[in-house]
Amino acid sequence: MARVVRAASGRIGALRNPTSLGAKLVLILTAVGIAGSIAITLLLASVITPSFNQLEAKSVDAHVERTRAALGEYASKVATAVKDYGDWNASYDYMAHQTTAFEQESFSPLAMTNLDVNGMAYVANDGHIVIARWRDQRGNADNPVLRQAFIDQIGHTDFRHLLRGNPRPHFFVRLGSIIAAVGVAEVHRSDGTGAPRGLVLMARQISSGKLFELLRLDARLDLDHASDSAVITPGSSTMSIAVPILGADGHAVASAAFSVPRDVSTLGRRMLLLAVAGSTFLLLVVLLLLRRMITRQVLRPLARVESHMQMVRASGSLGLLDEEKRQDEIGSLGRSFNSMLRQLKDLREQVEVQSFALGRSESAVAVMHNVRNALNPISTIISAGLSQAPPIDRTILDRAIAELAKDDLPEPRRAKLLAFVAAAVEAEARDREERRNQLQIGREAMSHVLDIIGGQQEAAHERPPLAACDVTDIIAKNATIARYSGEVSIAFSFPSRPCQVMASRVILSQVIGNIFSNAAEAIAATGSHSGSITVTIDECDDHARIAIRDDGEGFAPDRTPELFQRGFSTRAHKSGGLGLHWCANSMGAMQGGLRLESEGQGRGAVAILTLALARDTAQEMAA
């Protein structure tokens, strides 16, 4: 009970541990949620915001065009009124002979009121002003200040350029603090004939109130900030628009300024916030559901498997896990885990036997290490002997002996030469003695090496103990292991009838397992995700023939002699190649044999093992 409590607490701790799979999945889902929210926000902002900005721009353009149209319509009414005075016989005659009666009748306050104009003027062809009057907003028939400003504007206007190609010209002028629309027409007879005798001008004042009536907006005249193009100043909730009021030279004399609410952009921001909030909320709900489902469907079953593994590790008991009736990967994991536990029970016995073989292998390694250590002195002695120079130069010694043979050699010279020869003989004797000692050491080291090798050879000639074992059972267990050892799905086929052979059960299991592993790799090398391995057992006389056939990549028939060489492999990506070499030697040690056959590259291969049948089996066959 205490073990179960510890396992459960370990599972909870693993779920809370930041390095656990659950915590990593939570972090991944959180990161995905944040990234998704940012991506959705950017996507919606890139779609909604430009669309509403375009709508707002179109709305602003519509306000500007409507303002220009209203100003143009206001000025065109003045141009229509002045056209009537231009094509009038009375005006045509007045320009030839000015009369007071015409002026009192056509320039009276009543006439200007009926025409709804504030200023009127006649201009001769030579440019001098025949008559000019101005009626202000209070009804004064002649405002001298405004009339003079009107006259000054007439004097600075290029009417020839204005009338060129424009039958009904009109423009705006600034007269001090007021703005007026001016219409111009040439003076003709009523039927339009006769050379023009001058120009007639009419001006109508426009005020902020008039702008309000025209635009139905809170508009005003801006005399201080006049631009030749429309000026748009966006604010947080309103948009300020200034439309230029153009004069005769095409430059602005004032601006019609007004503000409109930014309903479209406000609606766009609200829609963007609503869309982002809704999508983020939906994404959070999906992530929460995913987290709950992952916890329920994946993490908890994995925690249950991990808890059972902890119990197995703590107790050493290979008890089976309670399998869930699930057909998905988690259910397959539980079934594979139980299959592994069953195999571990069988492999535990094999490990105990293999430990003995491993000890022998480690002993062989130790022997080789001892051989190497014993050979080191011999190598050192030989290297030193080859590199050591003679103690005395033979040429110098011969010259000294030849000089001693002379009869006329002085005694002091003879004594020196005798001393040199005696020293050379002594050095040669010491060198010979030292070499003899080194050779003695080398002989002892070589004797030690030969003893080590001889002992190892005696141990190597010992054959493994053979006993009757069921090769069918060995094949079945190794097939189960090979089926779950890789990513390739392998279908195994082997006989169910027992077959007793004489072999070492552990070594034979290793050989068959190695052949299955090579066959699985050969199947995977073809690029296929599935394959088959078929095993047949034929009993002939006193031997059993086990054929293991696969549908893997195979090999060229002319390479068969190379397969059992140490270090050889049929696959470029596989290193080593000691498996088949060891398998062949092991089968020979068990008085059996191993050979490989293939019809060619891509046609699969077959491994044929031969072993002696157990005596009971052989006797039954003979009977």
Coordinates of C-alpha atoms in Angstrom, one line a residue:
M1 CA 0.0 0.0 0.0
A2 CA 2.8 2.4 0.9
R3 CA 4.4 1.6 -2.5
V4 CA 1.2 2.5 -4.3
V5 CA 1.0 5.8 -2.4
R6 CA 4.6 6.7 -3.3
A7 CA 3.9 5.9 -6.9
A8 CA 0.8 8.1 -7.0
S9 CA 2.6 10.9 -5.3
G10 CA 5.4 10.6 -7.8
R11 CA 2.9 10.8 -10.6
I12 CA 1.4 14.0 -9.2
G13 CA 4.8 15.5 -8.7
A14 CA 5.7 14.7 -12.3
L15 CA 2.6 16.5 -13.5
R16 CA 3.6 19.5 -11.4
N17 CA 7.3 19.4 -12.4
P18 CA 8.1 22.0 -15.0
T19 CA 10.2 19.5 -16.9
S20 CA 7.3 16.9 -17.1
L21 CA 5.5 16.2 -20.3
G22 CA 2.3 17.8 -18.9
A23 CA 4.1 21.0 -18.1
K24 CA 5.7 21.1 -21.5
L25 CA 2.4 20.6 -23.2
V26 CA 0.9 23.3 -21.2
L27 CA 3.7 25.7 -22.1
I28 CA 3.4 24.7 -25.7
L29 CA -0.3 25.3 -25.7
T30 CA 0.1 28.6 -24.0
A31 CA 2.8 29.7 -26.5
V32 CA 0.5 28.5 -29.3
G33 CA -2.4 30.5 -27.8
I34 CA -0.4 33.7 -27.5
A35 CA 1.1 33.3 -31.0
G36 CA -2.4 32.5 -32.4
S37 CA -3.9 35.6 -30.7
I38 CA -1.1 37.8 -32.1
A39 CA -1.5 36.3 -35.5
I40 CA -5.2 36.7 -35.5
T41 CA -4.9 40.3 -34.3
L42 CA -2.4 41.1 -37.1
L43 CA -4.5 39.3 -39.6
L44 CA -7.7 41.1 -38.6
A45 CA -5.9 44.4 -38.3
S46 CA -4.4 43.9 -41.8
V47 CA -7.9 43.3 -43.2
I48 CA -10.4 45.4 -41.2
T49 CA -8.3 48.5 -40.5
P50 CA -7.3 49.2 -44.2
S51 CA -10.9 48.5 -45.3
F52 CA -12.4 51.0 -42.9
N53 CA -9.6 53.5 -43.6
Q54 CA -10.5 53.3 -47.3
L55 CA -14.2 53.8 -46.4
E56 CA -13.2 56.8 -44.3
A57 CA -11.0 58.2 -47.1
K58 CA -13.9 57.8 -49.5
S59 CA -16.2 59.6 -47.1
V60 CA -13.7 62.5 -46.7
D61 CA -13.3 62.7 -50.4
A62 CA -17.1 62.8 -50.7
H63 CA -17.3 65.7 -48.2
V64 CA -14.6 67.6 -50.1
E65 CA -16.3 67.1 -53.5
R66 CA -19.7 68.0 -52.1
T67 CA -18.2 71.2 -50.6
R68 CA -16.5 72.1 -53.9
A69 CA -19.8 71.4 -55.8
A70 CA -21.7 73.6 -53.4
L71 CA -19.2 76.5 -53.7
G72 CA -19.3 76.0 -57.5
E73 CA -23.1 76.0 -57.6
Y74 CA -23.2 79.1 -55.4
A75 CA -20.8 80.9 -57.8
S76 CA -22.5 79.6 -60.9
K77 CA -25.8 81.3 -59.8
V78 CA -24.0 84.6 -59.8
A79 CA -22.6 83.8 -63.2
T80 CA -26.1 83.1 -64.5
A81 CA -27.4 86.4 -63.1
V82 CA -24.6 88.4 -64.7
K83 CA -25.1 86.7 -68.0
D84 CA -28.6 88.2 -68.2
Y85 CA -27.1 91.7 -67.8
G86 CA -24.4 91.0 -70.3
D87 CA -26.8 90.0 -73.1
W88 CA -29.1 93.0 -72.8
N89 CA -29.6 95.9 -75.2
A90 CA -29.9 98.3 -72.3
S91 CA -26.4 97.3 -71.0
Y92 CA -25.0 97.4 -74.5
D93 CA -26.4 101.0 -75.0
Y94 CA -25.3 102.1 -71.6
M95 CA -21.7 101.1 -72.3
A96 CA -21.8 103.5 -75.3
H97 CA -23.7 106.3 -73.6
Q98 CA -23.9 106.3 -69.8
T99 CA -27.2 107.6 -68.5
T100 CA -28.4 108.3 -65.0
A101 CA -31.8 106.7 -65.7
F102 CA -30.1 103.3 -66.4
E103 CA -28.0 103.6 -63.3
Q104 CA -30.9 104.5 -61.1
E105 CA -33.0 101.6 -62.5
S106 CA -30.4 98.8 -62.8
F107 CA -28.1 99.8 -60.0
S108 CA -30.7 100.6 -57.4
P109 CA -30.8 98.8 -54.0
L110 CA -34.0 97.2 -55.1
A111 CA -32.5 95.8 -58.3
M112 CA -29.5 94.4 -56.4
T113 CA -31.7 92.9 -53.8
N114 CA -33.9 91.3 -56.4
L115 CA -30.7 89.9 -58.1
D116 CA -29.5 88.8 -54.6
V117 CA -26.0 90.3 -55.3
N118 CA -23.9 92.6 -53.1
G119 CA -21.8 94.2 -55.8
M120 CA -22.1 95.3 -59.5
A121 CA -19.7 96.9 -61.9
Y122 CA -19.3 97.8 -65.5
V123 CA -15.8 97.8 -67.0
A124 CA -14.9 99.2 -70.3
N125 CA -12.7 97.5 -72.9
D126 CA -9.8 99.7 -72.0
G127 CA -10.0 98.5 -68.4
H128 CA -11.4 101.6 -66.7
I129 CA -14.4 101.1 -64.4
V130 CA -17.5 102.8 -65.7
I131 CA -19.5 102.3 -62.6
A132 CA -19.2 100.1 -59.4
R133 CA -21.5 99.8 -56.4
W134 CA -21.6 97.6 -53.3
R135 CA -24.5 96.8 -51.1
D136 CA -23.5 95.5 -47.7
Q137 CA -25.5 93.1 -45.5
R138 CA -27.3 95.9 -43.7
G139 CA -28.8 97.1 -47.0
N140 CA -26.6 100.2 -47.6
A141 CA -26.7 100.9 -51.3
D142 CA -23.1 102.1 -51.5
N143 CA -20.5 101.0 -49.0
P144 CA -17.4 103.0 -50.0
V145 CA -14.9 100.8 -48.2
L146 CA -16.2 97.6 -49.8
R147 CA -16.8 99.3 -53.1
Q148 CA -13.1 100.4 -53.2
A149 CA -11.9 96.9 -52.3
F150 CA -14.2 95.6 -55.1
I151 CA -12.7 98.1 -57.5
D152 CA -9.1 97.1 -56.5
Q153 CA -9.9 93.4 -57.1
I154 CA -11.3 94.3 -60.5
G155 CA -8.1 96.1 -61.4
H156 CA -5.9 93.2 -60.4
T157 CA -7.9 90.6 -62.4
D158 CA -6.8 89.3 -65.8
F159 CA -10.2 89.1 -67.5
R160 CA -8.8 88.1 -70.9
H161 CA -7.3 85.0 -69.4
L162 CA -10.4 84.3 -67.4
L163 CA -12.8 84.6 -70.4
R164 CA -10.6 82.5 -72.7
G165 CA -12.6 79.3 -73.4
N166 CA -15.0 79.9 -70.5
P167 CA -18.5 81.2 -71.5
R168 CA -19.6 81.7 -67.9
P169 CA -16.5 82.5 -65.8
H170 CA -16.8 82.9 -62.0
F171 CA -14.4 83.0 -59.1
F172 CA -14.1 84.1 -55.5
V173 CA -12.5 87.3 -54.2
R174 CA -11.5 88.4 -50.7
L175 CA -12.6 91.9 -49.8
G176 CA -11.1 92.7 -46.5
S177 CA -12.8 90.4 -44.0
I178 CA -15.5 89.1 -46.4
I179 CA -15.5 86.5 -49.3
A180 CA -17.7 87.0 -52.4
A181 CA -18.4 85.0 -55.5
V182 CA -18.0 87.0 -58.6
G183 CA -19.5 86.3 -62.1
V184 CA -18.3 88.0 -65.3
A185 CA -20.0 88.4 -68.7
E186 CA -19.2 90.4 -71.8
V187 CA -21.7 93.0 -72.8
H188 CA -23.6 92.2 -76.1
R189 CA -26.9 92.9 -77.5
S190 CA -29.8 90.8 -76.4
D191 CA -29.5 88.6 -79.5
G192 CA -25.8 88.2 -78.8
T193 CA -24.6 90.2 -81.7
G194 CA -22.3 93.2 -81.8
A195 CA -18.7 93.6 -80.7
P196 CA -18.3 93.4 -76.9
R197 CA -18.4 96.9 -75.4
G198 CA -17.0 95.9 -72.0
L199 CA -17.7 93.6 -69.1
V200 CA -20.3 93.4 -66.4
L201 CA -19.5 91.9 -63.0
M202 CA -21.7 90.9 -60.1
A203 CA -20.6 89.7 -56.7
R204 CA -22.5 87.8 -54.0
Q205 CA -21.1 87.7 -50.5
I206 CA -20.8 84.2 -48.9
S207 CA -20.7 83.9 -45.1
S208 CA -20.3 81.0 -42.5
G209 CA -24.1 81.0 -42.2
K210 CA -24.5 80.5 -45.9
L211 CA -22.0 77.7 -45.8
F212 CA -24.0 76.0 -43.1
E213 CA -27.1 76.3 -45.4
L214 CA -25.2 74.9 -48.3
L215 CA -23.5 72.0 -46.6
R216 CA -25.8 71.3 -43.7
L217 CA -22.7 71.1 -41.6
D218 CA -21.2 73.3 -38.9
A219 CA -19.0 75.0 -41.5
R220 CA -17.1 78.3 -41.3
L221 CA -15.0 80.6 -43.4
D222 CA -11.3 80.4 -42.5
L223 CA -9.5 83.5 -43.7
D224 CA -6.2 82.9 -41.9
H225 CA -5.4 79.4 -43.2
A226 CA -5.8 79.2 -47.0
S227 CA -4.3 76.3 -48.9
D228 CA -4.6 75.6 -52.6
S229 CA -5.5 72.0 -51.9
A230 CA -7.8 70.4 -49.4
V231 CA -6.3 70.0 -45.9
I232 CA -7.5 67.0 -43.8
T233 CA -6.5 66.8 -40.1
P234 CA -7.5 63.6 -38.4
G235 CA -8.4 63.7 -34.7
S236 CA -9.3 61.1 -32.1
S237 CA -13.0 61.3 -32.8
T238 CA -13.5 63.9 -35.5
M239 CA -11.9 64.8 -38.8
S240 CA -11.2 68.4 -39.6
I241 CA -11.5 69.3 -43.3
A242 CA -10.5 72.6 -45.0
V243 CA -11.6 73.0 -48.7
P244 CA -9.9 75.8 -50.6
I245 CA -12.1 78.7 -52.0
L246 CA -10.2 79.6 -55.2
G247 CA -9.7 83.0 -56.7
A248 CA -9.4 84.1 -60.3
D249 CA -5.6 83.1 -60.4
G250 CA -6.4 79.6 -59.2
H251 CA -5.0 80.3 -55.7
A252 CA -7.1 80.0 -52.5
V253 CA -8.4 83.2 -51.0
A254 CA -10.0 81.4 -48.0
S255 CA -11.0 77.9 -46.8
A256 CA -14.4 76.4 -46.0
A257 CA -13.5 74.6 -42.7
F258 CA -15.7 72.1 -41.0
S259 CA -15.4 68.9 -38.9
V260 CA -17.1 65.5 -39.3
P261 CA -17.3 62.7 -36.8
R262 CA -15.0 59.7 -37.5
D263 CA -17.9 57.2 -37.3
V264 CA -16.4 54.8 -39.9
S265 CA -13.0 54.5 -38.2
T266 CA -14.6 54.2 -34.8
L267 CA -16.8 51.4 -36.1
G268 CA -13.7 49.8 -37.6
R269 CA -11.8 49.9 -34.3
R270 CA -14.8 48.5 -32.5
M271 CA -15.2 45.7 -35.0
L272 CA -11.5 44.9 -34.7
L273 CA -11.6 44.8 -30.9
L274 CA -14.7 42.7 -31.1
A275 CA -13.2 40.3 -33.6
V276 CA -9.9 40.0 -31.7
A277 CA -11.7 39.5 -28.4
G278 CA -14.1 36.9 -29.9
S279 CA -11.3 35.0 -31.7
T280 CA -9.1 35.1 -28.7
F281 CA -11.8 33.8 -26.4
L282 CA -12.6 31.0 -28.9
L283 CA -8.9 30.1 -29.2
L284 CA -8.6 30.0 -25.4
V285 CA -11.7 27.7 -25.2
V286 CA -10.2 25.4 -27.8
L287 CA -6.8 25.3 -26.0
L288 CA -8.5 24.6 -22.7
L289 CA -10.5 21.7 -24.2
L290 CA -7.3 20.4 -25.9
R291 CA -5.4 20.6 -22.6
R292 CA -8.2 18.7 -20.8
M293 CA -8.4 16.0 -23.5
I294 CA -4.6 15.6 -23.7
T295 CA -4.5 15.2 -19.9
R296 CA -7.3 12.7 -19.9
Q297 CA -6.4 10.7 -23.0
V298 CA -2.6 10.9 -22.9
L299 CA -1.0 12.2 -19.7
R300 CA -3.0 10.1 -17.2
P301 CA -2.5 6.8 -19.1
L302 CA 1.2 7.6 -19.4
A303 CA 1.3 8.4 -15.7
R304 CA -0.3 5.1 -15.0
V305 CA 2.3 3.3 -17.1
E306 CA 5.1 5.2 -15.5
S307 CA 3.7 4.5 -12.0
H308 CA 3.6 0.8 -12.8
M309 CA 7.2 1.0 -14.1
Q310 CA 8.3 2.6 -10.8
M311 CA 6.7 -0.2 -8.9
V312 CA 8.4 -2.8 -11.1
R313 CA 11.7 -1.1 -10.6
A314 CA 11.3 -0.8 -6.8
S315 CA 10.0 -4.3 -6.2
G316 CA 11.7 -6.2 -9.0
S317 CA 8.4 -8.1 -9.6
L318 CA 7.5 -8.3 -13.3
G319 CA 3.8 -7.9 -12.6
L320 CA 1.5 -7.1 -15.6
L321 CA -0.2 -3.8 -16.1
D322 CA -4.0 -3.7 -16.1
E323 CA -4.8 -3.2 -19.8
E324 CA -7.4 -0.7 -20.9
K325 CA -9.8 -1.7 -23.7
R326 CA -8.4 0.9 -26.1
Q327 CA -7.6 0.4 -29.7
D328 CA -5.4 3.5 -30.1
E329 CA -1.6 4.0 -29.6
I330 CA -2.0 4.2 -25.8
G331 CA -3.7 0.9 -25.7
S332 CA -1.1 -0.6 -28.0
L333 CA 1.6 0.9 -25.6
G334 CA 0.0 -0.9 -22.7
R335 CA -0.2 -4.2 -24.6
S336 CA 3.4 -3.8 -25.8
F337 CA 4.5 -3.0 -22.2
N338 CA 2.9 -6.2 -20.9
S339 CA 4.5 -8.2 -23.8
M340 CA 7.9 -6.7 -22.8
L341 CA 7.4 -7.8 -19.2
R342 CA 6.7 -11.3 -20.4
Q343 CA 9.8 -11.3 -22.5
L344 CA 11.8 -9.9 -19.6
K345 CA 10.9 -12.9 -17.5
D346 CA 12.4 -15.2 -20.2
L347 CA 15.4 -12.9 -20.9
R348 CA 16.3 -12.7 -17.2
E349 CA 17.3 -16.4 -17.3
Q350 CA 19.3 -15.8 -20.5
V351 CA 21.1 -12.8 -18.9
E352 CA 22.4 -15.0 -16.1
V353 CA 23.8 -17.5 -18.6
Q354 CA 25.2 -14.7 -20.8
S355 CA 27.0 -13.2 -17.8
F356 CA 29.3 -16.2 -17.8
A357 CA 30.1 -15.7 -21.5
L358 CA 30.6 -12.0 -20.8
G359 CA 33.1 -12.9 -18.1
R360 CA 35.0 -15.1 -20.6
S361 CA 35.0 -12.1 -23.0
E362 CA 36.3 -9.8 -20.4
S363 CA 38.9 -12.4 -19.5
A364 CA 40.0 -12.5 -23.1
V365 CA 40.4 -8.7 -23.1
A366 CA 42.5 -8.9 -20.0
V367 CA 44.6 -11.6 -21.6
M368 CA 45.3 -9.3 -24.6
H369 CA 46.1 -6.5 -22.3
N370 CA 48.6 -8.7 -20.5
V371 CA 50.1 -9.8 -23.8
R372 CA 50.5 -6.2 -24.9
N373 CA 52.2 -5.3 -21.6
A374 CA 54.6 -8.3 -21.9
L375 CA 55.5 -7.3 -25.4
N376 CA 56.4 -3.7 -24.5
P377 CA 59.9 -4.6 -23.0
I378 CA 60.7 -6.5 -26.2
S379 CA 59.8 -3.6 -28.4
T380 CA 61.8 -1.2 -26.2
I381 CA 64.9 -3.5 -26.2
I382 CA 64.8 -3.9 -30.0
S383 CA 64.3 -0.1 -30.6
A384 CA 67.2 0.7 -28.2
G385 CA 69.5 -1.9 -29.8
L386 CA 68.8 -0.5 -33.3
S387 CA 69.4 3.1 -32.2
Q388 CA 72.4 2.5 -30.0
A389 CA 75.8 3.4 -31.5
P390 CA 79.0 1.2 -31.0
P391 CA 81.1 2.3 -28.0
I392 CA 84.2 2.9 -30.1
D393 CA 84.8 3.6 -33.7
R394 CA 86.3 0.5 -35.4
T395 CA 88.4 2.6 -37.8
I396 CA 90.1 4.6 -35.1
L397 CA 90.9 1.3 -33.2
D398 CA 92.4 -0.2 -36.3
R399 CA 94.5 2.8 -36.9
A400 CA 95.8 2.7 -33.3
I401 CA 96.7 -1.0 -33.6
A402 CA 98.5 -0.4 -36.8
E403 CA 100.5 2.5 -35.3
L404 CA 101.5 0.2 -32.3
A405 CA 103.0 -2.3 -34.8
K406 CA 105.7 0.2 -35.8
D407 CA 109.1 -0.4 -34.2
D408 CA 110.2 3.3 -34.2
L409 CA 107.1 4.5 -32.2
P410 CA 108.1 6.7 -29.3
E411 CA 107.4 5.3 -25.8
P412 CA 105.1 8.1 -24.7
R413 CA 103.0 7.7 -27.8
R414 CA 103.0 3.9 -27.4
A415 CA 101.8 4.2 -23.8
K416 CA 98.9 6.5 -24.9
L417 CA 97.9 4.1 -27.6
L418 CA 98.0 1.1 -25.3
A419 CA 95.8 2.9 -22.8
F420 CA 93.3 3.8 -25.6
V421 CA 93.2 0.2 -26.9
A422 CA 92.7 -1.1 -23.3
A423 CA 89.8 1.4 -22.7
A424 CA 88.2 0.4 -26.1
V425 CA 88.4 -3.3 -25.2
E426 CA 86.8 -2.6 -21.8
A427 CA 84.0 -0.5 -23.3
E428 CA 83.3 -3.2 -25.9
A429 CA 83.1 -5.8 -23.1
R430 CA 80.7 -3.6 -21.1
D431 CA 78.5 -3.0 -24.2
R432 CA 78.4 -6.8 -24.9
E433 CA 77.5 -7.5 -21.3
E434 CA 74.7 -4.9 -21.4
R435 CA 73.3 -6.3 -24.6
R436 CA 73.3 -9.8 -23.1
N437 CA 71.4 -8.6 -20.1
Q438 CA 68.8 -6.9 -22.4
L439 CA 68.4 -10.0 -24.5
Q440 CA 67.9 -12.0 -21.3
I441 CA 65.1 -9.7 -20.3
G442 CA 63.5 -9.9 -23.8
R443 CA 63.7 -13.7 -23.6
E444 CA 61.9 -13.8 -20.3
A445 CA 59.2 -11.4 -21.7
M446 CA 58.7 -13.5 -24.8
S447 CA 58.4 -16.6 -22.6
H448 CA 55.7 -14.8 -20.6
V449 CA 53.8 -13.9 -23.8
L450 CA 54.0 -17.5 -25.0
D451 CA 52.6 -18.7 -21.7
I452 CA 49.7 -16.3 -21.9
I453 CA 48.9 -17.2 -25.5
G454 CA 49.2 -20.9 -24.8
G455 CA 46.8 -20.7 -21.9
Q456 CA 44.3 -18.7 -24.0
Q457 CA 44.5 -21.3 -26.8
E458 CA 43.8 -24.1 -24.5
A459 CA 40.7 -22.2 -23.2
A460 CA 39.6 -21.4 -26.8
H461 CA 39.6 -25.0 -27.8
E462 CA 36.9 -25.7 -25.2
R463 CA 33.6 -26.1 -26.9
P464 CA 30.4 -24.8 -25.3
P465 CA 28.3 -27.5 -23.5
L466 CA 25.6 -28.8 -25.8
A467 CA 22.2 -29.9 -24.6
A468 CA 18.8 -30.7 -26.2
C469 CA 16.7 -27.6 -26.8
D470 CA 13.6 -26.7 -28.8
V471 CA 14.7 -24.6 -31.7
T472 CA 11.0 -23.7 -32.5
D473 CA 10.6 -22.1 -29.0
I474 CA 13.8 -20.2 -29.5
I475 CA 12.6 -18.9 -32.9
A476 CA 9.2 -17.9 -31.4
K477 CA 10.7 -15.9 -28.6
N478 CA 13.2 -14.1 -30.9
A479 CA 10.4 -13.4 -33.4
T480 CA 8.4 -11.6 -30.7
I481 CA 11.4 -9.5 -29.8
A482 CA 12.2 -8.7 -33.4
R483 CA 8.6 -7.7 -34.1
Y484 CA 8.9 -4.8 -31.7
S485 CA 12.5 -3.9 -32.2
G486 CA 12.1 -1.4 -35.1
E487 CA 9.8 0.9 -37.0
V488 CA 9.2 -1.7 -39.8
S489 CA 6.1 -3.9 -39.5
I490 CA 7.3 -7.5 -39.9
A491 CA 5.0 -10.6 -40.4
F492 CA 6.7 -13.7 -39.0
S493 CA 5.8 -17.3 -40.2
F494 CA 7.3 -20.3 -38.5
P495 CA 6.3 -23.9 -37.7
S496 CA 4.6 -24.7 -34.5
R497 CA 5.8 -28.3 -34.1
P498 CA 8.7 -28.6 -31.6
C499 CA 12.2 -29.6 -32.9
Q500 CA 14.9 -30.7 -30.5
V501 CA 18.5 -30.0 -31.5
M502 CA 21.8 -30.3 -29.8
A503 CA 23.1 -26.7 -29.1
S504 CA 23.8 -24.2 -26.4
R505 CA 20.4 -22.6 -25.9
V506 CA 21.9 -19.1 -25.1
I507 CA 24.3 -19.1 -28.1
L508 CA 21.7 -20.4 -30.5
S509 CA 19.2 -17.8 -29.3
Q510 CA 21.9 -15.1 -29.9
V511 CA 22.6 -16.4 -33.4
I512 CA 18.9 -16.5 -34.4
G513 CA 18.3 -13.1 -32.9
N514 CA 21.2 -11.6 -34.8
I515 CA 19.9 -13.1 -38.1
F516 CA 16.4 -11.7 -37.4
S517 CA 17.9 -8.3 -36.7
N518 CA 19.9 -8.4 -40.0
A519 CA 16.8 -9.5 -41.9
A520 CA 14.8 -6.6 -40.4
E521 CA 17.5 -4.1 -41.4
A522 CA 17.5 -5.5 -44.9
I523 CA 13.7 -5.1 -45.1
A524 CA 14.0 -1.5 -43.8
A525 CA 16.8 -0.8 -46.4
T526 CA 14.3 -1.4 -49.2
G527 CA 12.3 1.7 -48.1
S528 CA 9.2 -0.3 -47.4
H529 CA 7.4 0.0 -44.0
S530 CA 6.5 -3.7 -43.9
G531 CA 7.9 -7.1 -44.8
S532 CA 7.9 -10.7 -43.9
I533 CA 10.3 -13.3 -42.5
T534 CA 9.5 -17.0 -43.0
V535 CA 11.2 -19.8 -41.1
T536 CA 11.1 -23.5 -42.2
I537 CA 12.5 -26.4 -40.4
D538 CA 13.4 -29.6 -42.3
E539 CA 14.7 -32.8 -40.5
C540 CA 16.9 -35.0 -42.5
D541 CA 18.7 -38.1 -41.1
D542 CA 20.3 -36.8 -37.9
H543 CA 20.4 -33.1 -38.7
A544 CA 17.9 -30.2 -38.7
R545 CA 18.0 -27.6 -41.5
I546 CA 16.6 -24.2 -40.4
A547 CA 16.0 -21.8 -43.3
I548 CA 15.2 -18.1 -42.4
R549 CA 14.0 -16.3 -45.5
D550 CA 13.3 -12.5 -45.8
D551 CA 12.1 -10.2 -48.6
G552 CA 14.7 -7.5 -47.9
E553 CA 17.3 -6.0 -50.2
G554 CA 19.4 -9.2 -50.7
F555 CA 22.9 -9.2 -52.1
A556 CA 24.8 -10.2 -55.2
P557 CA 25.5 -14.0 -55.4
D558 CA 29.2 -13.4 -56.1
R559 CA 29.6 -11.6 -52.8
T560 CA 28.7 -14.8 -50.7
P561 CA 32.3 -15.6 -49.8
E562 CA 32.8 -12.2 -48.3
L563 CA 29.8 -12.2 -46.0
F564 CA 31.5 -14.0 -43.1
Q565 CA 34.7 -12.0 -43.2
R566 CA 35.3 -9.9 -40.1
G567 CA 34.1 -6.3 -40.6
F568 CA 32.2 -7.0 -43.8
S569 CA 28.6 -5.7 -44.4
T570 CA 26.3 -5.7 -47.3
R571 CA 25.0 -2.2 -46.5
A572 CA 27.0 1.0 -46.9
H573 CA 25.3 2.7 -43.9
K574 CA 26.0 -0.2 -41.5
S575 CA 29.3 -0.3 -39.6
G576 CA 30.9 -3.3 -38.0
G577 CA 29.9 -6.6 -39.6
L578 CA 31.1 -8.8 -36.7
G579 CA 27.6 -10.4 -36.4
L580 CA 27.8 -12.9 -39.2
H581 CA 31.4 -13.6 -38.5
W582 CA 30.6 -14.4 -34.9
C583 CA 27.5 -16.3 -35.9
A584 CA 29.4 -18.6 -38.2
N585 CA 32.1 -19.3 -35.6
S586 CA 29.4 -20.0 -32.9
M587 CA 27.6 -22.4 -35.2
G588 CA 30.9 -24.2 -35.9
A589 CA 31.6 -24.4 -32.2
M590 CA 28.2 -26.1 -31.7
Q591 CA 29.1 -28.7 -34.5
G592 CA 26.8 -27.0 -36.9
G593 CA 27.0 -24.6 -39.8
L594 CA 25.7 -21.4 -41.3
R595 CA 25.5 -20.2 -44.9
L596 CA 23.7 -17.3 -46.7
E597 CA 22.1 -17.4 -50.2
S598 CA 20.4 -14.8 -52.4
E599 CA 19.1 -14.7 -55.9
G600 CA 20.4 -11.1 -56.4
Q601 CA 20.0 -7.5 -55.3
G602 CA 16.4 -6.7 -54.3
R603 CA 15.3 -10.4 -54.2
G604 CA 15.7 -11.1 -50.5
A605 CA 18.0 -13.6 -48.8
V606 CA 17.9 -16.8 -46.9
A607 CA 20.1 -17.9 -43.9
I608 CA 20.5 -21.7 -43.6
L609 CA 21.5 -23.1 -40.2
T610 CA 22.3 -26.8 -39.7
L611 CA 22.4 -28.5 -36.3
A612 CA 22.5 -32.1 -35.1
L613 CA 19.2 -33.4 -33.9
A614 CA 18.8 -34.6 -30.3
R615 CA 19.3 -38.3 -29.9
D616 CA 15.7 -39.0 -28.8
T617 CA 14.5 -37.2 -32.0
A618 CA 16.9 -39.1 -34.2
Q619 CA 15.9 -42.4 -32.7
E620 CA 12.2 -41.7 -33.2
M621 CA 12.9 -40.9 -36.9
A622 CA 14.8 -44.1 -37.3
A623 CA 12.0 -46.1 -35.7

